[in-house]
Coordinates of C-alpha atoms in Angstrom, one line a residue:
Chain Y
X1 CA -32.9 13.0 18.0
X2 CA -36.6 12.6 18.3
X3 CA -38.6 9.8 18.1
X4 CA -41.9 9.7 16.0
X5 CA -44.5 7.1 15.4
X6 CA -46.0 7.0 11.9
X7 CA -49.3 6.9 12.6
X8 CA -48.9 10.4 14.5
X9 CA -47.4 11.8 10.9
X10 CA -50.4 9.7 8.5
X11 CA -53.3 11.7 10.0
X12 CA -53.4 15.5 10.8
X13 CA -56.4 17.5 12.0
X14 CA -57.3 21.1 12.1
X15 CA -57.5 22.2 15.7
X16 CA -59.8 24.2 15.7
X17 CA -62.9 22.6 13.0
X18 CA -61.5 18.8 13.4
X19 CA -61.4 18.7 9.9
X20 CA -59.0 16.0 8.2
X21 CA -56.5 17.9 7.1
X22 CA -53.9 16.2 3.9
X23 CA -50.9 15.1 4.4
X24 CA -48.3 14.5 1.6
X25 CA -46.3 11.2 2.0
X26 CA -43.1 13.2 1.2
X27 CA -43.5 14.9 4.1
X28 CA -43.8 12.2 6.4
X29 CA -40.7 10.4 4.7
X30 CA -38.9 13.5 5.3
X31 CA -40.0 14.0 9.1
X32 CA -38.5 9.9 9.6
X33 CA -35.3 10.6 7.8
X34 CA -34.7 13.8 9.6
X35 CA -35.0 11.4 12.5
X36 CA -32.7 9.4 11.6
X37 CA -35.9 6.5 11.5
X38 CA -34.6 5.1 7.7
X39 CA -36.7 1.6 8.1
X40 CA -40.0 3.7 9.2
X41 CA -39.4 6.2 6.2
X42 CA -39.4 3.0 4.2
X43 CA -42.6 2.2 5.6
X44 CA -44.5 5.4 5.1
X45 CA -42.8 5.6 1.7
X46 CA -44.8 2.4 0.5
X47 CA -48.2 4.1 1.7
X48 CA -51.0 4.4 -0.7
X49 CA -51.2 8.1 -2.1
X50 CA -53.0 10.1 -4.9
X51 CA -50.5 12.7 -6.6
X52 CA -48.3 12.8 -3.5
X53 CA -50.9 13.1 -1.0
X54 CA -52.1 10.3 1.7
X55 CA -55.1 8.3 0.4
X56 CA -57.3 9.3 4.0
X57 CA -59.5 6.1 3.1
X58 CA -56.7 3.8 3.0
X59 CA -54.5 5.3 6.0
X60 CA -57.8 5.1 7.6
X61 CA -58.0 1.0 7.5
X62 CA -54.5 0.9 7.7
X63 CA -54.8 2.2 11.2
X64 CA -58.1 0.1 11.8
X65 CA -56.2 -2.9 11.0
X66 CA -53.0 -2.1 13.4
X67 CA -55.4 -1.3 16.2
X68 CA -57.1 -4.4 15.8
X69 CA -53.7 -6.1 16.0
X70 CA -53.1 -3.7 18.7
X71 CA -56.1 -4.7 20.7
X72 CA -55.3 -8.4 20.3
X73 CA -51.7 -7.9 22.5
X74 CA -53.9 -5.5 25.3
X75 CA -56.3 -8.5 25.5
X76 CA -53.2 -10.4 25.6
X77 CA -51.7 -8.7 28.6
X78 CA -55.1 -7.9 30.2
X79 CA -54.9 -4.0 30.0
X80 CA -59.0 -3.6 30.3
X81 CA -58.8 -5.7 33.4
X82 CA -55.6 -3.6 35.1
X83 CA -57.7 -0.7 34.2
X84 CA -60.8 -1.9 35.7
X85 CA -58.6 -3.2 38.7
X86 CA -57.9 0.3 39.5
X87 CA -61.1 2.3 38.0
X88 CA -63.8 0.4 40.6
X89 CA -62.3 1.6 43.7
X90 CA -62.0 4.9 42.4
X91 CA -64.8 4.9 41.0
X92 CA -66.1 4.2 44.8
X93 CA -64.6 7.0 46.4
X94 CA -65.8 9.9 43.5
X95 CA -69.3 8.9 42.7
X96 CA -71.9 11.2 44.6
X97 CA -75.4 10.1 46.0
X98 CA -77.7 9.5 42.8
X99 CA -75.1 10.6 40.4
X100 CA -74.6 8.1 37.6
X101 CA -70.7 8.5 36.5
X102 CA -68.9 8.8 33.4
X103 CA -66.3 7.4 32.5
X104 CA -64.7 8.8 29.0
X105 CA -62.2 7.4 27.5
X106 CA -59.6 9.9 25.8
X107 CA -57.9 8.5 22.4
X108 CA -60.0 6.0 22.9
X109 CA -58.9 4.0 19.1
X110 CA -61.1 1.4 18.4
X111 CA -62.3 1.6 21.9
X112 CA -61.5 -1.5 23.3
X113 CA -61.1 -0.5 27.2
X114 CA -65.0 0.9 26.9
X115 CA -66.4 -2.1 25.1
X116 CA -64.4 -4.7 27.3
X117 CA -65.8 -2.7 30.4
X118 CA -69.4 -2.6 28.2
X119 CA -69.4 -6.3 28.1
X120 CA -68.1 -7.1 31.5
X121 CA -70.7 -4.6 33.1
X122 CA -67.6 -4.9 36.0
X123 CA -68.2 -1.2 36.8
X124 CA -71.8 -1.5 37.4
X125 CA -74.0 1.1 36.6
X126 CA -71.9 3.1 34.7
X127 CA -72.1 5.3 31.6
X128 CA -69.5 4.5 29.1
X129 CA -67.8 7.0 26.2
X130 CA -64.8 6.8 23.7
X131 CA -63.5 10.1 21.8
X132 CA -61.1 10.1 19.8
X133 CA -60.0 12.7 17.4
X134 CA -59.2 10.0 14.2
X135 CA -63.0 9.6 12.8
X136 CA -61.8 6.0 10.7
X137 CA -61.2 4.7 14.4
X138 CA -64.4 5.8 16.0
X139 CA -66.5 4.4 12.9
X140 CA -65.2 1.3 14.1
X141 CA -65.4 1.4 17.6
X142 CA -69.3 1.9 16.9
X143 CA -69.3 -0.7 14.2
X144 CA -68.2 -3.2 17.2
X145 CA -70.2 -1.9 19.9
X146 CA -73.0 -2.0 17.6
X147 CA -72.4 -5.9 16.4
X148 CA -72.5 -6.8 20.1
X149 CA -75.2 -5.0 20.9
X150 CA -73.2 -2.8 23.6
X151 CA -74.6 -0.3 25.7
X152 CA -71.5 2.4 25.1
X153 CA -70.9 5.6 22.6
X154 CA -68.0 6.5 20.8
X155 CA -67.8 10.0 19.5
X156 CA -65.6 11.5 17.1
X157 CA -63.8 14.9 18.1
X158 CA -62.2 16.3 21.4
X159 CA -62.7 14.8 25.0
X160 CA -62.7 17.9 26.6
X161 CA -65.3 19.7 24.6
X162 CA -68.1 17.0 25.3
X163 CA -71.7 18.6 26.1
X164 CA -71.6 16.7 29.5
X165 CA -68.8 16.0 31.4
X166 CA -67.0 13.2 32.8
X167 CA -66.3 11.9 35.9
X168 CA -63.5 10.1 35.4
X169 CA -61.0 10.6 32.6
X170 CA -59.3 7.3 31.1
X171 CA -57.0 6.0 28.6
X172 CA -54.5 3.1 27.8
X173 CA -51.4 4.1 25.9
X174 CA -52.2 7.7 24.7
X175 CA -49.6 10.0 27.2
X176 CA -46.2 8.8 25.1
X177 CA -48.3 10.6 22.0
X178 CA -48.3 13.5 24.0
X179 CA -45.1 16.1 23.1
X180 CA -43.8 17.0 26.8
X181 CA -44.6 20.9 26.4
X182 CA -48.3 19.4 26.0
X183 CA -49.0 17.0 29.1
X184 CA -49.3 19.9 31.4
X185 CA -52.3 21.3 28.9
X186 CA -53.4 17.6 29.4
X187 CA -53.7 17.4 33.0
X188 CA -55.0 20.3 33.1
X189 CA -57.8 20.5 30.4
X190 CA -59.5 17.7 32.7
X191 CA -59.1 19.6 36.3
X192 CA -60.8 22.3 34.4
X193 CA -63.5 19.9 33.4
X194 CA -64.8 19.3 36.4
X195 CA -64.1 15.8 36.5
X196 CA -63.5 14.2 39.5
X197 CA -60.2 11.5 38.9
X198 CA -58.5 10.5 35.9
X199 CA -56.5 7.0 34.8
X200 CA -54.3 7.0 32.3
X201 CA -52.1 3.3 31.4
X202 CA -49.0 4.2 30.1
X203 CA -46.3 1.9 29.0
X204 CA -43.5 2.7 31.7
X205 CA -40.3 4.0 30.8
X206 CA -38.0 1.0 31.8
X207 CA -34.6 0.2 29.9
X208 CA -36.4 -3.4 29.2
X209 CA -39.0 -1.4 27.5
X210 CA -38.3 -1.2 24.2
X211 CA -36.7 -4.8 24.3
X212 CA -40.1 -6.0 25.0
X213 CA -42.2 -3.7 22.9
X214 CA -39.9 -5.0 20.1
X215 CA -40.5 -8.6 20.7
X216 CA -44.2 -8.5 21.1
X217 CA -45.1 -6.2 18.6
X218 CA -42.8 -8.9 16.4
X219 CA -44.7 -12.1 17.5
X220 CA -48.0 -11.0 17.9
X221 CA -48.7 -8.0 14.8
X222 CA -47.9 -8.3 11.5
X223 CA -48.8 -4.6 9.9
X224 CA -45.4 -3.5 9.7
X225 CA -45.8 0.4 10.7
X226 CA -48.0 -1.2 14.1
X227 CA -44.2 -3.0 15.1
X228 CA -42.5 -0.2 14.3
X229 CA -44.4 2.4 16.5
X230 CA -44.8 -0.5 18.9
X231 CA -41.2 0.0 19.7
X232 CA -41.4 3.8 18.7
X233 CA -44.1 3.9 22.0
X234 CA -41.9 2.4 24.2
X235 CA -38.6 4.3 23.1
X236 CA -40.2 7.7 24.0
X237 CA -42.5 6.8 26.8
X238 CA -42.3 9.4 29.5
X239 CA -40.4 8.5 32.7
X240 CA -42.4 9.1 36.1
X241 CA -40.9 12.3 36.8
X242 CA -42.0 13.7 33.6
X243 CA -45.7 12.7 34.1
X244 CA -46.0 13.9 37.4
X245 CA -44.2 16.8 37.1
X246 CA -47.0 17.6 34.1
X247 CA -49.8 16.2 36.4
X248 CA -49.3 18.8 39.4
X249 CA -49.6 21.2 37.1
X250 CA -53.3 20.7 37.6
X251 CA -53.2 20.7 41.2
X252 CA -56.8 20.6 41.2
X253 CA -56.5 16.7 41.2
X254 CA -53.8 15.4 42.9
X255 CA -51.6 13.0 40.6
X256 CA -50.1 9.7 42.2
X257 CA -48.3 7.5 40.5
X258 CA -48.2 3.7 40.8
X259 CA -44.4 2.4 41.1
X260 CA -43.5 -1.2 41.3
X261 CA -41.8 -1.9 44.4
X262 CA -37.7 -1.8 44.2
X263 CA -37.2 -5.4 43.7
X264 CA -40.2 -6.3 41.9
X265 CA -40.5 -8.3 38.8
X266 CA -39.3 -5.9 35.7
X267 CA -41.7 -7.4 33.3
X268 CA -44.8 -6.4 35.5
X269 CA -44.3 -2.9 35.3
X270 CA -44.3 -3.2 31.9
X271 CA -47.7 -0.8 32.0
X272 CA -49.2 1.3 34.7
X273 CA -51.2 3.8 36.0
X274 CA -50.7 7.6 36.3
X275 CA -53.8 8.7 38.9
X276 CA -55.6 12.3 39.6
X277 CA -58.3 12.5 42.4
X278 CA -59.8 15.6 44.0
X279 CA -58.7 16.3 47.3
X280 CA -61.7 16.9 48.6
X281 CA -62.8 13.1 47.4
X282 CA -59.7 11.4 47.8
X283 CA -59.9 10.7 51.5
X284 CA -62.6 8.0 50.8
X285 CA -60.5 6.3 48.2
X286 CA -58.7 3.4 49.7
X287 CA -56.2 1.7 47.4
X288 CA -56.8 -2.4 47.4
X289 CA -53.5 -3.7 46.4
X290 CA -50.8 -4.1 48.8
X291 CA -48.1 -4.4 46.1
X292 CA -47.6 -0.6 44.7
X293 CA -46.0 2.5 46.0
X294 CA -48.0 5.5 45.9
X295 CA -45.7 8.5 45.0
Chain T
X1 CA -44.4 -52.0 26.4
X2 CA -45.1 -49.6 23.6
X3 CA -41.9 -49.7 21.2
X4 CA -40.1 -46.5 19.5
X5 CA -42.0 -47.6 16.4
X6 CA -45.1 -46.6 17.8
X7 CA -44.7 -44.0 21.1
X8 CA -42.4 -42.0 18.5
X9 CA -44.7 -41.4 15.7
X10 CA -47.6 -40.7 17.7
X11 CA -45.9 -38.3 19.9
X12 CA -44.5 -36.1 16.5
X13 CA -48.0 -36.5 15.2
X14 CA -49.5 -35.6 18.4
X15 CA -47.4 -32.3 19.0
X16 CA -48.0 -31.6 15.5
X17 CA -51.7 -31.5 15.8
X18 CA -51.4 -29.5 19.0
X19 CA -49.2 -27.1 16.6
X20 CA -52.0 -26.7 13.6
X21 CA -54.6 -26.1 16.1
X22 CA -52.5 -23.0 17.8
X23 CA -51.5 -22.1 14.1
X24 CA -55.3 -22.0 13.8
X25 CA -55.5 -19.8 16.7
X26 CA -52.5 -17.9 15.8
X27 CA -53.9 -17.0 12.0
X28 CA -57.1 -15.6 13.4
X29 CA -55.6 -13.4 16.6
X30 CA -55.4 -9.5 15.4
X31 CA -58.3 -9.8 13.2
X32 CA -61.2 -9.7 15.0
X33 CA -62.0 -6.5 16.8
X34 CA -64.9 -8.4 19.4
X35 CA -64.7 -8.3 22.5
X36 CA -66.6 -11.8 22.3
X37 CA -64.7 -14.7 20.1
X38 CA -64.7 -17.9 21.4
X39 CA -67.2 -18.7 18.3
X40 CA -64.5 -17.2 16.2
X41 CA -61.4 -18.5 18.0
X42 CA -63.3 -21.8 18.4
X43 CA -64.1 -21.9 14.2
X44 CA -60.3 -20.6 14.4
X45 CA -58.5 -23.7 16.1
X46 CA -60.7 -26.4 13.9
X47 CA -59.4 -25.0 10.7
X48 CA -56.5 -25.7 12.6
X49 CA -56.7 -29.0 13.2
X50 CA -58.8 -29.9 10.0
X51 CA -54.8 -28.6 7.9
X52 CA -53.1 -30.3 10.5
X53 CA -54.5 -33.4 9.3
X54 CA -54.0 -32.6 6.3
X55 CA -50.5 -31.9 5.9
X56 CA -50.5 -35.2 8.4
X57 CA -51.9 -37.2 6.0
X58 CA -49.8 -35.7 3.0
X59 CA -46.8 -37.0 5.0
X60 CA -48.0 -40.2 5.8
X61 CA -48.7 -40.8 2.1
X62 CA -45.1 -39.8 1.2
X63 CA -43.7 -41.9 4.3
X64 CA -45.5 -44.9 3.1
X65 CA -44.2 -44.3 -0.8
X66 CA -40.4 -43.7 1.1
X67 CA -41.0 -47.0 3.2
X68 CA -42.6 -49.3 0.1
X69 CA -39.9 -47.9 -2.2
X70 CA -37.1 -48.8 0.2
X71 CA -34.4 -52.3 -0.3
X72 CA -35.8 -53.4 3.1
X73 CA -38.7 -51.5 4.4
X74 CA -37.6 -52.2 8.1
X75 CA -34.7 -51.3 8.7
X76 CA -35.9 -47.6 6.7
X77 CA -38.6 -47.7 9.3
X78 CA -36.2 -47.8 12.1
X79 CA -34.1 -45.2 10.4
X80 CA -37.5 -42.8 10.1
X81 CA -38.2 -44.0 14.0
X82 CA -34.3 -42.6 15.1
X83 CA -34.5 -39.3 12.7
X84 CA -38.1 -39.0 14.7
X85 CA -36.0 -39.3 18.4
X86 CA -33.7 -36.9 17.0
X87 CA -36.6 -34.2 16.0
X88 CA -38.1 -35.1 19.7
X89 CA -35.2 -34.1 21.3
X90 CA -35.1 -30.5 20.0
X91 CA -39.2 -30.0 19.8
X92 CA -40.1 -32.0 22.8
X93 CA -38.9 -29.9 25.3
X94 CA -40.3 -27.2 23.3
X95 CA -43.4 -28.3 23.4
X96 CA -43.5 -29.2 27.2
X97 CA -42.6 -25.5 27.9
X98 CA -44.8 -24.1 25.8
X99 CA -47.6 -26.2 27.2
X100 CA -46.9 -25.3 30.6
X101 CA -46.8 -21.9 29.8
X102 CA -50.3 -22.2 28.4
X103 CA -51.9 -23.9 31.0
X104 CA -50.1 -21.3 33.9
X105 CA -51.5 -18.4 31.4
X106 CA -54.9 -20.4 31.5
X107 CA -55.3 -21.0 35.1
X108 CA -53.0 -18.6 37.4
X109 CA -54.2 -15.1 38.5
X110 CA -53.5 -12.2 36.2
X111 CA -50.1 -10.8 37.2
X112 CA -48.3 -14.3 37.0
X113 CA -50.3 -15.1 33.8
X114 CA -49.0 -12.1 32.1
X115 CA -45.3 -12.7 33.5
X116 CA -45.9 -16.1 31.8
X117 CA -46.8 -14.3 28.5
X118 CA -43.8 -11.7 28.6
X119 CA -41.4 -14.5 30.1
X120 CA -43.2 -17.5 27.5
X121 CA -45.1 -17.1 25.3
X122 CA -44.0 -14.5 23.4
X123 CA -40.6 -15.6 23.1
X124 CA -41.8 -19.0 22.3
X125 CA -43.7 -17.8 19.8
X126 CA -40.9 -15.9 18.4
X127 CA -38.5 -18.7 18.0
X128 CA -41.1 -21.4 17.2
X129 CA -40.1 -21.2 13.5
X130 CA -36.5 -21.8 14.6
X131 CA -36.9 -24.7 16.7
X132 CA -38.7 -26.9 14.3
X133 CA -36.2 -26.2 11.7
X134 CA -33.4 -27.1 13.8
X135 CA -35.1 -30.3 14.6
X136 CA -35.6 -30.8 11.0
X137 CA -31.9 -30.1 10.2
X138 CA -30.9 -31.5 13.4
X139 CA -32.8 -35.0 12.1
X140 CA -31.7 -34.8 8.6
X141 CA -27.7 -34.2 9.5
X142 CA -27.9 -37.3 11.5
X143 CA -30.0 -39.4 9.1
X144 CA -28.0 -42.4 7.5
X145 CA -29.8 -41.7 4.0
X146 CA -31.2 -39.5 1.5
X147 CA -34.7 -40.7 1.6
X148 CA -34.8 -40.5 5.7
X149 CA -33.5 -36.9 5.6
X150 CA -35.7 -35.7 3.3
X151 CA -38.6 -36.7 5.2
X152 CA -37.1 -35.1 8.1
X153 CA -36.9 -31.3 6.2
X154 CA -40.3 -31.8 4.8
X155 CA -41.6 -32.8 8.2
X156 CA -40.2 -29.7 9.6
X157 CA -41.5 -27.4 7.2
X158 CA -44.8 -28.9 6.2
X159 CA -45.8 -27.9 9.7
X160 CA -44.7 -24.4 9.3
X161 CA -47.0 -23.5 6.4
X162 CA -50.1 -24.1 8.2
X163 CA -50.5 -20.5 9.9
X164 CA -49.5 -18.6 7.0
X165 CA -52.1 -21.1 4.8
X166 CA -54.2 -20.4 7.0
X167 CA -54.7 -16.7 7.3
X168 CA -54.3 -16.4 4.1
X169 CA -57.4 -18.0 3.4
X170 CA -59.3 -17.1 5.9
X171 CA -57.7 -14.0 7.8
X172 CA -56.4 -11.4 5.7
X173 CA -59.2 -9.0 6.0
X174 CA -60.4 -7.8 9.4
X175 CA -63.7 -9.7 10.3

């Protein structure tokens, strides 16, 4: 049976314009029961609509707020600073002489990863961008970035279609949204870029997963549809094979994989990083931690 | 020597403080989508405290009503002193783990501090409700009156409506 998040049903685009497309709450209701999901068809049935159809406006601070609650657990847990733990040094090895690099973030939500790195100024002189396809999310990412006066953009659309291009290619819990059959086009729509390395956090696909999805998202966030699709992300999180099978698909950038070590603490490999590098770059990257395997 | 009458008190009201002011914190978290807060978290934990002595003044003023009302005020002061012990039992060790937890998460490098938040905090957080209202039942099923055990329940759950007070008077939109 397949396992769906909500906020994947709530919000539908038109591929090709970007256009919000309507979505009718029946619909969604149906997609959960099919699924066998009755307590998130409850959720979605209690959704504001207008003659069957998804008020946009109000699905749109909906999300705002569960991001927000969202954020609050990845500051939590320190996401930006694992990310930035693993960006610099690759970071190091891709930049070219007088090149100023960009990192974009894909799915980037409220764009907390760019802001956090905006604020720290940890990657030095950097150039910072969100994209995300869900425009109610971007308006507030610039909201914020605007109220502290950060030197970052976030732009509404597709991450692969910017007028420049990135260097490196980033994101923090976007993969599990991608179906299987799509991670291959993933990987492979930033080798075709021209980017030089990608990061992508990714909740890892442990049996304690779920268990502790369940109990954070219960203690720390109180919009019911963020805890369900809390645990919903962890359920259907893909497992390492998965991600690097997708990720040599795009040879172009060689995937590796951080692993914790066999005996290592469960509950630190709660998230981690899925890698891609250009060969012809990658002998100058020198991992700093001692701690992970590098598959 | 510091007596019971005294140390016990002090220490409930001192735990209960430290409660209100991480209710304060607790109220605010998931609101605020800054990268910046320690204005906000700051504002956060004194509206905290500022209920906490509140709903510790409330109880005082119904402790001193139980206590003037009583046949002999004493020996119902050593009765509220015991069902105190009895609530310090359950929340006192609590407390001292949550506290540690805390202060590792405040001062330890990252990947211990967030062991310490998926081993402690969370899960602390998660039964926090629980625990006081064991201590309050706990103190109230032992209590050798009516009077005593009632202050016992409303101690216990007096505390507990401070976070929810809390955000809903200040949080419930996103700043």
């Amino acid at each position: 049976m397949p396992i769906v998040e909500i906020s994947d049903l709530i919000v539908r685009h038109d591929t090709a314009t970007g256009a919000r497309l309507p979505v009718r709450r029946d619909d969604v209701v149906s997609v959960l029961h099919a699924a066998g999901d009755w307590r998130g068809a409850r959720i979605a049935a209690s959704l504001p609509h207008h003659n069957g159809v998804l008020d946009e406006s109000a699905v749109g601070r909906l999300l705002v707020r569960t991001h927000t609650e969202l954020q609050r657990l990845n500051e939590e847990l320190r996401i930006a600073e694992q990310l930035a733990e693993v960006l610099g040094p690759l970071l190091a090895a891709v930049v070219r002489d007088g090149e100023r690099p960009r990192v974009v973030d894909v799915g980037c939500g409220i764009g907390y990863a760019i802001r956090w790195l905006a604020v720290t100024g940890i990657l030095g002189d950097v150039e910072l961008c969100g994209v995300d396809v869900n425009a109610a999310l971007v308006a507030e990412a610039n909201r914020l970035a605007v109220a502290e006066g950060l030197s970052c953009q976030f732009v509404h659309g597709d991450a692969f279609a910017l007028p420049s291009a990135a260097t490196v290619y980033i994101s923090t819990g976007l993969l599990h949204h991608l179906h299987d059959g799509d991670l291959g086009a993933f990987f492979r729509a930033q080798a075709d870029s021209g980017a030089q390395a990608y990061c992508h956090f990714d909740i890892a696909a442990t049996r304690l997963a779920p268990l502790g999805a369940w109990m954070f998202h219960r203690a720390r966030m109180r919009e019911p549809l963020g805890r369900h699709d809390g645990v919903a992300s962890a359920r259907r999180a893909h497992t390492d094979h998965e991600l690097l099978t997708a990720a040599r698909s795009a040879p172009d950038l060689m995937p590796l994989l951080y692993r914790p070590l066999r005996h290592s603490n469960p509950f630190c490999a709660s998230v981690r990083p899925i890698l891609g590098i250009r060969p012809s770059t990658s002998r100058h990257c020198e991992p700093r931690s001692a701690n992970p395997r590098v598959t | 020597m510091v007596s019971a009458a005294i140390t016990v008190p002090a220490t409930l009201a001192s735990i209960a403080l430290i409660d209100a002011a991480l209710a304060g914190f607790r109220a605010a978290t998931g609101r605020n989508g800054r990268i910046r807060k320690h204005g906000y978290y700051l504002a956060a934990i004194r509206r905290g405290l500022i209920a906490g002595t509140a709903v510790l003044t409330c109880l005082a003023l119904v402790l001193t009503i139980v206590l003037a009302t009583a046949p002999d005020p004493s020996t119902r002061y050593t009765d509220l002193t015991h069902a105190g012990i009895t609530m310090l039992w359950i929340i006192g060790p609590y407390t001292a783990i949550a506290l540690a937890s805390l202060a590792g998460y405040a001062v330890l490098p990252r990947r211990p501090a967030t062991f310490l938040i998926l081993l402690g905090l969370g899960p602390l957080t998660l039964i926090r409700p629980l625990v006081t209202i064991a201590a309050g039942l706990a103190a109230a099923s032992t209590a050798p009156n009516p009077p005593t055990a009632a202050c016992a329940i409303l101690a216990a759950t007096s505390v507990l409506t401070v976070e929810p007070w809390l955000h809903q008077r200040w949080y419930t939109k996103p700043a």
